[in-house]
Short mmCIF file of C-alpha atoms and ligand atoms in Angstrom, two decimals:
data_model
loop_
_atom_site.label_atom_id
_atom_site.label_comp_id
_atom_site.label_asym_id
_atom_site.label_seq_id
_atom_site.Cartn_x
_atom_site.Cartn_y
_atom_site.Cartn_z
CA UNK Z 1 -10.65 -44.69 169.62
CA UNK Z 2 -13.35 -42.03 169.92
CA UNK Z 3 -13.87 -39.89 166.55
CA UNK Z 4 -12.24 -36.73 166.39
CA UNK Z 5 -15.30 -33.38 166.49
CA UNK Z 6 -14.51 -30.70 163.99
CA UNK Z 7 -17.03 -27.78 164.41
CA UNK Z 8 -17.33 -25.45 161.44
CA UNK Z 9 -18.18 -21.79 162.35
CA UNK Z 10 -19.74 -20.58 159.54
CA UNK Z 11 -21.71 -22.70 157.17
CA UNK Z 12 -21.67 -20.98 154.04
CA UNK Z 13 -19.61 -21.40 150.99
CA UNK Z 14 -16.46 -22.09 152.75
CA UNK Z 15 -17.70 -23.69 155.83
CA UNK Z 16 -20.04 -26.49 153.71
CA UNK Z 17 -16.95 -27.19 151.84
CA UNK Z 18 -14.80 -27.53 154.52
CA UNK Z 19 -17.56 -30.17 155.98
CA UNK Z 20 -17.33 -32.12 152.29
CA UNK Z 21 -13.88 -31.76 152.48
CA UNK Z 22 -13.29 -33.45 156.60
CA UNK Z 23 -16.30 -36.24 155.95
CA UNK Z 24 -14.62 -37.17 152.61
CA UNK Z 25 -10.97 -37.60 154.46
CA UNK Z 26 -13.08 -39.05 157.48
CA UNK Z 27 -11.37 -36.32 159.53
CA UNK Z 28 -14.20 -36.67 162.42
CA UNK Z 29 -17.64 -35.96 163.33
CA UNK Z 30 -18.60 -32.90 161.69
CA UNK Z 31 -21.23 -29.73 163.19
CA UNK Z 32 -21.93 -26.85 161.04
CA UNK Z 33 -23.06 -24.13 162.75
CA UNK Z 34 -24.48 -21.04 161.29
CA UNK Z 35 -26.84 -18.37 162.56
CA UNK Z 36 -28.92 -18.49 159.31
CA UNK Z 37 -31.86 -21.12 160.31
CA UNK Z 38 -32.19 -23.98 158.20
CA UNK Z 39 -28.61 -23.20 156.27
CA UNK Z 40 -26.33 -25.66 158.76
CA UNK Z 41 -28.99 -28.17 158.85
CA UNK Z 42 -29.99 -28.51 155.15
CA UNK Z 43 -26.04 -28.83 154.40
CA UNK Z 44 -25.30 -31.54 157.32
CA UNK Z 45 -28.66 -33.17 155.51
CA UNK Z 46 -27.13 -32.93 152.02
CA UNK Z 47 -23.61 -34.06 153.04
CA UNK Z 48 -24.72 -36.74 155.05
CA UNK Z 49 -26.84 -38.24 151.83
CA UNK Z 50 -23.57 -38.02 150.08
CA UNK Z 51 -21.64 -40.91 152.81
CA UNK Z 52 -23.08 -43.65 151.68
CA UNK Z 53 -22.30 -43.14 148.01
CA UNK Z 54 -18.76 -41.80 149.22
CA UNK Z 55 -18.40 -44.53 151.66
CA UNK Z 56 -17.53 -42.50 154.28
CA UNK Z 57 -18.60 -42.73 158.25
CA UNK Z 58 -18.76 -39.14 159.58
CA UNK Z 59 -21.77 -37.65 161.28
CA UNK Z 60 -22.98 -34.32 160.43
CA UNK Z 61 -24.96 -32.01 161.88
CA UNK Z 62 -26.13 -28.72 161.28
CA UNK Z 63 -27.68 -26.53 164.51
CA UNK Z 64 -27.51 -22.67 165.21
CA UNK Z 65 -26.71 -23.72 168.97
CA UNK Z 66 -23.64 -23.49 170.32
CA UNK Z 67 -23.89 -25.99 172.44
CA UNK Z 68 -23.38 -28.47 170.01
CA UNK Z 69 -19.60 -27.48 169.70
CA UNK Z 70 -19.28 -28.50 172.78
CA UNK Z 71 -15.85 -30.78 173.20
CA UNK Z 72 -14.54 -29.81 169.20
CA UNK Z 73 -11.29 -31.06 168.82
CA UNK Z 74 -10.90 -28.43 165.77
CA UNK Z 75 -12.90 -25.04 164.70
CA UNK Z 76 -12.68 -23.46 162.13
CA UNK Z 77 -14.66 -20.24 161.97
CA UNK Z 78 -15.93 -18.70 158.34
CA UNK Z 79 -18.46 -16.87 159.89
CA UNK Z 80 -19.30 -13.25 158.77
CA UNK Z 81 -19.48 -11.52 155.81
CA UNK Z 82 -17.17 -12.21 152.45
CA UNK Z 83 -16.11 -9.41 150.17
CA UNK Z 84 -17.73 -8.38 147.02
CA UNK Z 85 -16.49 -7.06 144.18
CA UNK Z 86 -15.51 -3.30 144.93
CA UNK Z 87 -14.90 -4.00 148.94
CA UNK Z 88 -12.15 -4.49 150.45
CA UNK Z 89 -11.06 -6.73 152.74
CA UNK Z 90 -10.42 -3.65 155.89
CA UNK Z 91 -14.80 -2.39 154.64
CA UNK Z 92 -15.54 -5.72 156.18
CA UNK Z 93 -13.89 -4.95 159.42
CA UNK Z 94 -16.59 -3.64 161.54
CA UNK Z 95 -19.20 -6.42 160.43
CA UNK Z 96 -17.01 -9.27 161.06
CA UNK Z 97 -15.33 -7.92 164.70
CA UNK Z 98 -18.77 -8.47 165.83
CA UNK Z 99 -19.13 -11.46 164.68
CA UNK Z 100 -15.42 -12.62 165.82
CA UNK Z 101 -17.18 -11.55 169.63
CA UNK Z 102 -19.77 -13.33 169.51
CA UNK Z 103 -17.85 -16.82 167.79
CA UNK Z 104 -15.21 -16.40 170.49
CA UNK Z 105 -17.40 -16.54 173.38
CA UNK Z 106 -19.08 -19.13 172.10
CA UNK Z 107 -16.09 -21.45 171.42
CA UNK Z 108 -14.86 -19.81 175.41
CA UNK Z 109 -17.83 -21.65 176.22
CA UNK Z 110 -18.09 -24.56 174.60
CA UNK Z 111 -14.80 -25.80 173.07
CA UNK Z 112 -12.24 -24.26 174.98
CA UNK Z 113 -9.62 -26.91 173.96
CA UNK Z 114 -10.20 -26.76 170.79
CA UNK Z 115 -7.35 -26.00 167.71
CA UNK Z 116 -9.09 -23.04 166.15
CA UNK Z 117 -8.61 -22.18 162.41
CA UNK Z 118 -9.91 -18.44 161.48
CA UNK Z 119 -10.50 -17.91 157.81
CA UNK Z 120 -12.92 -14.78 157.81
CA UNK Z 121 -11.35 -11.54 156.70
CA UNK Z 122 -9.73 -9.26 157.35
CA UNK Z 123 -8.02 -12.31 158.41
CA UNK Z 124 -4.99 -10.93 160.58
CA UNK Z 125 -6.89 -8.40 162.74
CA UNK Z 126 -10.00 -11.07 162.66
CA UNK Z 127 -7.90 -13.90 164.32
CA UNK Z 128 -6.28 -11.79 166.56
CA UNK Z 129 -9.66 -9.94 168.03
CA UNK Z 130 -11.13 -13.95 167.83
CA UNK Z 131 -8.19 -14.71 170.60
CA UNK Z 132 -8.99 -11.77 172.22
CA UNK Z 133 -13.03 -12.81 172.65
CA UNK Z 134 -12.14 -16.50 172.91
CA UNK Z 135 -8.86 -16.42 175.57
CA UNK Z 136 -7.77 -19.70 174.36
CA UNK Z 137 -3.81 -19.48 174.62
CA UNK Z 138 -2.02 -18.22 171.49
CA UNK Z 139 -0.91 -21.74 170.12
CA UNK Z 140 -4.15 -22.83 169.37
CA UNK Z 141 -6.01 -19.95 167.61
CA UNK Z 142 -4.17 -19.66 163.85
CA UNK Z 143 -5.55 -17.51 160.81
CA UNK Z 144 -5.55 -19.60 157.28
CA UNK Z 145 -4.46 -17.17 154.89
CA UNK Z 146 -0.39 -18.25 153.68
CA UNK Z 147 -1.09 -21.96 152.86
CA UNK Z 148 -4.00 -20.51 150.31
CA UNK Z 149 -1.75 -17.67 149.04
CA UNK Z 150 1.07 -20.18 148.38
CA UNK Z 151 -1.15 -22.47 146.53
CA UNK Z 152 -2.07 -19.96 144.45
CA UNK Z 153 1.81 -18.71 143.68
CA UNK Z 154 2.70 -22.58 143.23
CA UNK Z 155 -0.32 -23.02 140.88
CA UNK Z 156 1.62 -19.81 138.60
CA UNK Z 157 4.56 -21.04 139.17
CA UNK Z 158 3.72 -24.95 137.96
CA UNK Z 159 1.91 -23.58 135.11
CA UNK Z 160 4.67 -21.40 134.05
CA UNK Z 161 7.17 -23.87 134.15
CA UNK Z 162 5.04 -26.62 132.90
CA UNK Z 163 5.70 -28.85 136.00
CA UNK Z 164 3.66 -30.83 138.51
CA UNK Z 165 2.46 -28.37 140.98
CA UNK Z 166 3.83 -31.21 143.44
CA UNK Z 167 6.77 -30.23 142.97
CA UNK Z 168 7.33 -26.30 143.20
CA UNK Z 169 7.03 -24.80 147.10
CA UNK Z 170 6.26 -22.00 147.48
CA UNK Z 171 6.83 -19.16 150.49
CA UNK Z 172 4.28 -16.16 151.05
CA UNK Z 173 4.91 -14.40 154.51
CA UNK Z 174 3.03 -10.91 155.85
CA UNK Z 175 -0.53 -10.27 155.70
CA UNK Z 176 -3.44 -11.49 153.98
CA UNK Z 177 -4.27 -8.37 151.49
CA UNK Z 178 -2.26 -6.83 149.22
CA UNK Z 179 0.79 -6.51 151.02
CA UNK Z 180 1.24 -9.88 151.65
CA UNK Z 181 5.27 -11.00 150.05
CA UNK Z 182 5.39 -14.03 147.73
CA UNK Z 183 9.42 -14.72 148.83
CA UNK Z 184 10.59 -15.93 145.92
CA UNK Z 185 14.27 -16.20 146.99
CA UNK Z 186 12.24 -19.88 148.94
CA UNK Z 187 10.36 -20.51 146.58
CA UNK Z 188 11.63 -24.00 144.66
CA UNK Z 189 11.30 -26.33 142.14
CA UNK Z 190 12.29 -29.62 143.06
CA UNK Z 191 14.64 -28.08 145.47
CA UNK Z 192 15.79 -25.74 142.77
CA UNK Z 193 15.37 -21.57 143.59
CA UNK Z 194 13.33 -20.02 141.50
CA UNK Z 195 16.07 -17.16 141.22
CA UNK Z 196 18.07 -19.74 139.70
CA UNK Z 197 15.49 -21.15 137.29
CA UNK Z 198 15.37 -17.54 136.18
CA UNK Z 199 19.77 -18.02 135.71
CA UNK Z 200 19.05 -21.09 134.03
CA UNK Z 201 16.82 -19.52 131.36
CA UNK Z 202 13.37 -21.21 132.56
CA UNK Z 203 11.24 -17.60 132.36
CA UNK Z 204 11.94 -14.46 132.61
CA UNK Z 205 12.58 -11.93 135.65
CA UNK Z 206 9.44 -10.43 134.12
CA UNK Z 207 7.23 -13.06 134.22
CA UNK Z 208 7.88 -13.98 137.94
CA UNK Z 209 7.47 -10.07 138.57
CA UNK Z 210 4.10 -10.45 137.13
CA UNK Z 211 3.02 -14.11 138.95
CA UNK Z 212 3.99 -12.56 142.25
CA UNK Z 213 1.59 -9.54 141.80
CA UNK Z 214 -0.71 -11.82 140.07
CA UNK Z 215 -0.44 -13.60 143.79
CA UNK Z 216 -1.04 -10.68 145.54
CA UNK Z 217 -3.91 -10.17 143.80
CA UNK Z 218 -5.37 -13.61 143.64
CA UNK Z 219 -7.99 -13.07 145.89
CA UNK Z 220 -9.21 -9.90 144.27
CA UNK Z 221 -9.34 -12.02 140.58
CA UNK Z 222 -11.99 -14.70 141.70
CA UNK Z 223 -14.32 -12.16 143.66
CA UNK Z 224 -14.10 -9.92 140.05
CA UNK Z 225 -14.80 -13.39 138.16
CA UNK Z 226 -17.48 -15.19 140.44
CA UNK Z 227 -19.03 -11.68 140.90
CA UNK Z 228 -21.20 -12.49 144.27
CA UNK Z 229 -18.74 -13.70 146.66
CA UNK Z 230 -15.62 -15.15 147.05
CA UNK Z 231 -13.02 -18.22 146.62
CA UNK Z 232 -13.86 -21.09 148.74
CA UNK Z 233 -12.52 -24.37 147.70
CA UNK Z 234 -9.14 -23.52 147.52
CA UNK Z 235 -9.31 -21.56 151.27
CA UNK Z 236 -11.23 -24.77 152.55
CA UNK Z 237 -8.74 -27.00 151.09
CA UNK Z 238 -6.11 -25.11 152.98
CA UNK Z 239 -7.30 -25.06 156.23
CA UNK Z 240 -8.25 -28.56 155.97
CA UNK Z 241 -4.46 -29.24 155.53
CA UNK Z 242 -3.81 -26.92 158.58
CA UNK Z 243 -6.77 -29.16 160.48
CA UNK Z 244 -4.90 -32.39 158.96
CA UNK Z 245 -1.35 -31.50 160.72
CA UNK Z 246 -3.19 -30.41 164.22
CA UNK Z 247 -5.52 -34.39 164.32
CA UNK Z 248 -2.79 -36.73 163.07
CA UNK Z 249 0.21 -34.79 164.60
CA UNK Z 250 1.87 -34.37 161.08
CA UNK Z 251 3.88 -31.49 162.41
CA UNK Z 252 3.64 -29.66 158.73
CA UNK Z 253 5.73 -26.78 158.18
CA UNK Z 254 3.03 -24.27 156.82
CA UNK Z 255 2.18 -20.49 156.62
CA UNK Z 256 -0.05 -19.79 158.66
CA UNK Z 257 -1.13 -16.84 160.75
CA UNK Z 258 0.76 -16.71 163.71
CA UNK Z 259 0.89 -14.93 167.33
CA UNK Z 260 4.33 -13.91 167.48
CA UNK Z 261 6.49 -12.45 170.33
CA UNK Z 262 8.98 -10.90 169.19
CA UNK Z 263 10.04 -13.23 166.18
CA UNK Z 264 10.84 -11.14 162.93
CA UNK Z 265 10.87 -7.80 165.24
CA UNK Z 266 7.15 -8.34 165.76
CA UNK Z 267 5.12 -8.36 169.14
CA UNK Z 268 1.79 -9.03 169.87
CA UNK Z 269 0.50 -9.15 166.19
CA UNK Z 270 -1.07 -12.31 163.84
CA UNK Z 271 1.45 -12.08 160.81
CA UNK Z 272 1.69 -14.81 158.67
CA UNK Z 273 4.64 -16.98 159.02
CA UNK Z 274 6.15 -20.10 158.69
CA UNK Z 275 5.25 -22.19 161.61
CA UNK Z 276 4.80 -25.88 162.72
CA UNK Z 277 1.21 -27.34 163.31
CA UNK Z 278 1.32 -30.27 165.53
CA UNK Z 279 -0.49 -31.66 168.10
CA UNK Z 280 0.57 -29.03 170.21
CA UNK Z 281 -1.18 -26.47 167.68
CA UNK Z 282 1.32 -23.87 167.00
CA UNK Z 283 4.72 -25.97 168.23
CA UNK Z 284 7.04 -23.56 166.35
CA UNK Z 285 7.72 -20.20 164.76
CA UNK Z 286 10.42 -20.60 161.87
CA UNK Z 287 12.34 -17.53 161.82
CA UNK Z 288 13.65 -17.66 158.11
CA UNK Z 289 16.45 -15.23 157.06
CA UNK Z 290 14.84 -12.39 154.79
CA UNK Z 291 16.37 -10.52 151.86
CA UNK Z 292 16.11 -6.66 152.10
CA UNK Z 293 13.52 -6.40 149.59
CA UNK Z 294 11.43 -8.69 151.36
CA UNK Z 295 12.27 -7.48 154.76
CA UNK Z 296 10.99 -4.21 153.69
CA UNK Z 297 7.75 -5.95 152.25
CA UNK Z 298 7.46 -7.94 155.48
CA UNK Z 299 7.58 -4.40 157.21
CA UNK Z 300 5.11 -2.92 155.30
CA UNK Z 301 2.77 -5.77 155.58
CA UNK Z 302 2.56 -5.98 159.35
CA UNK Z 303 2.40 -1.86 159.30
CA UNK Z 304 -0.74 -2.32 157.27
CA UNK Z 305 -1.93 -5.19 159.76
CA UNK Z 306 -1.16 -3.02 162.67
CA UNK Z 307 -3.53 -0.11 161.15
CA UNK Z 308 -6.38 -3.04 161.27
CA UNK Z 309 -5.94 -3.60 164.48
CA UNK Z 310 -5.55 0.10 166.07
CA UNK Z 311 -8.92 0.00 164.07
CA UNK Z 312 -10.52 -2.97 166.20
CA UNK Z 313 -9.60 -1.49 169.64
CA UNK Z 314 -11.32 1.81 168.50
CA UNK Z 315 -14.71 -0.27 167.47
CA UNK Z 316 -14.83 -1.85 170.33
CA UNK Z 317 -12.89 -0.80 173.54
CA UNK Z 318 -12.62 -4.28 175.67
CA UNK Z 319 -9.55 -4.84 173.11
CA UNK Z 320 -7.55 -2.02 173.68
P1 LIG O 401 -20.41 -16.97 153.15
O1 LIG O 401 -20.77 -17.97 152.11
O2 LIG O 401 -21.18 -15.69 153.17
O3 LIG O 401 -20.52 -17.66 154.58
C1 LIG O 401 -20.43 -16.96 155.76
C2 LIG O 401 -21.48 -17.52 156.69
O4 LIG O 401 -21.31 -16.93 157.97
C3 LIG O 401 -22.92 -17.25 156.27
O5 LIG O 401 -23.61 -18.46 156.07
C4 LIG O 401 -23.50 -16.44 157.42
O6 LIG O 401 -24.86 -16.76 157.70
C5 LIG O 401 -22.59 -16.87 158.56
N1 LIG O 401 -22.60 -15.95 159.69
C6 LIG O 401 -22.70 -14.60 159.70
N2 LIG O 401 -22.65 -14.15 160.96
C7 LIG O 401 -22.53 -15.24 161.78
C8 LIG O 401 -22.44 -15.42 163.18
N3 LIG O 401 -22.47 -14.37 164.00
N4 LIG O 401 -22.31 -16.67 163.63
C9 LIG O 401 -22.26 -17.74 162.79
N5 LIG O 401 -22.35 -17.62 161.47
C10 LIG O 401 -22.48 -16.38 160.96
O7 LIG O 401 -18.85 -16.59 153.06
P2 LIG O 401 -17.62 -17.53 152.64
O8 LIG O 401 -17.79 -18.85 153.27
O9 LIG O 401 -17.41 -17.42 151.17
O10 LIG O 401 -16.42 -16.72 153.34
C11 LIG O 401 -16.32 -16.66 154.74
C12 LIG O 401 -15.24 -15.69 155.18
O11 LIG O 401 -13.97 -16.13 154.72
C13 LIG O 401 -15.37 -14.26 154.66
O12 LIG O 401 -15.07 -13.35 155.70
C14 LIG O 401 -14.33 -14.17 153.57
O13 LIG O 401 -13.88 -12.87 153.34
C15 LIG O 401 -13.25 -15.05 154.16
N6 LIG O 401 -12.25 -15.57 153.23
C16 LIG O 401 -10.95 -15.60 153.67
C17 LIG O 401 -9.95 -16.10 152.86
C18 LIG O 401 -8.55 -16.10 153.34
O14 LIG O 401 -7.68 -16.56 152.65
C19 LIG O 401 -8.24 -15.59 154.65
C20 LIG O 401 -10.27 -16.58 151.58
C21 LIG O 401 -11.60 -16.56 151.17
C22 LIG O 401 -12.59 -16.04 152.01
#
């Protein structure tokens, strides 16, 4: 069987992760592709020095040619500029739809059947516009975004309950930013609803008030910390995961930004969802019942996420 091609759009702090990250789990062949000369191929260099002590069998390589994409079973595009401290994620809009037009032509080109993973923010308008440039149908272009911001609630929760972070799901739904809606009425541990943990004296109502808009802000928290960039091992690990489900046809059910059509009262917009990621990309939309404080959250999330995108079509007028 021929090894699986994962091309990584983007080879900075995110994208050489995510190429650690696939060689280490032997995912496939990996390409890093960047536009900064000598960046993807110094990286592919490095990595590919690290198989042998590893043990893995993976070939990397690092080019500023899109050609090299060419056949990737998977992309996942990083490429653009991350937020520093003081920006937000909506300052980085204009920067990054360029880039998103240039990335989706190139994977038009080159990859067309590819499963492709955005990660670059503003994540919900960014993988919609990247459709938009690329055409590939809506199943296979996905933004990363709910598995990460999940993580991050699970880590709080775990830690607040003092239990494996195995075993505590964890729902976020909306947009990335700072509307997105930690649902906590989903949100388990060992099957158990967190309201209920609350019932059965576990925390407080207080403390999971402050975890979910310690969530919300989680983003926001390492940018302020690292102070010249942002997170990237915990984004790369997620949309490895998401890569993971699309190449061995795990059918996870994840959050992930989806294209839906009508689902949740929404048309035409990336909102992140629950969905299944099979080898069909996208297979399924879960439509989960929402309470009415997080139907009104969900609202105001894709109102802010509509905003982005009225914003796109104005930049550039082949989206409108
Ligand atoms: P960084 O380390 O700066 O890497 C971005 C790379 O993109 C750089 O190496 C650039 O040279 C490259 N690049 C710029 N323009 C192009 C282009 N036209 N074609 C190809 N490559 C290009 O950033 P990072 O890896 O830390 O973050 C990447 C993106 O992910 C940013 O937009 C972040 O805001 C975003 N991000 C999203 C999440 C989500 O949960 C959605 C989390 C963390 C970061």
């Amino acid at each position: 069987m021929a090894r699986k091609k994962l091309a990584m759009i983007g080879s900075g702090m995110i994208g050489g992760t995510l190429a650690h990250l696939a060689a280490m789990k032997e995912l496939g062949d990996v390409v890093l592709f960047d536009i900064a000369d000598g960046l993807p191929q110094g990286k592919a260099l490095d990595l590919s020095q690290a198989g042998p002590v590893e043990g893995f069998d993976a070939k990397l390589k690092g080019t500023s040619d899109y050609a090299d994409i060419a056949g990737a079973d998977v992309c996942i595009v990083t490429a653009g500029v991350p937020r520093k401290d003081g920006m937000s994620r909506d300052d980085l809009l204009g920067i990054n739809l360029k880039v998103m037009k240039a990335v989706g032509e190139g994977i038009k080109q080159h990859a067309p059947n590819a499963f492709v993973i955005c990660i670059t923010n503003p994540l919900d308008a960014m993988v919609w516009a990247l459709r938009e440039f690329s055409g590939l149908p809506h199943n296979m272009v996905v933004g990363m975004a709910g598995v990460l911001d999940s993580a991050r609630f699970r880590h709080f929760l775990a830690d607040e309950f003092n239990v494996s972070v195995e075993d505590v799901t964890a729902f976020v739904l909306g947009g990335h930013g700072d509307t997105m809606v930690p649902v906590v009425q989903y949100s388990t541990v060992a099957g158990i609803p967190v309201p209920d943990l609350v019932e059965m004296g576990w925390t407080t109502q207080d403390k999971i008030d402050a975890i979910v808009k310690r969530t919300r802000g989680g983003g926001g928290e390492i940018v302020k910390l690292l102070g010249n960039g942002s997170a990237f091992y915990a984004p790369a690990t997620s949309a490895i995961a998401m890569a993971e489900s699309f190449l061995k046809d795990k059918k996870r059910v994840l959050p992930a930004a989806a294209h839906l059509t009508g689902q949740y009262g929404v048309d035409d917009l990336y909102v992140g969802v629950p969905v299944v990621i099979g080898e069909g990309g996208v297979e399924r939309i879960v439509e989960i019942k929402l309470d009415a404080e997080a139907k009104q959250g969900f609202q105001v999330s894709v109102d802010a996420v509509k905003e982005l995108l009225d914003a796109c079509k104005e930049l550039d007028g082949s989206l409108a």
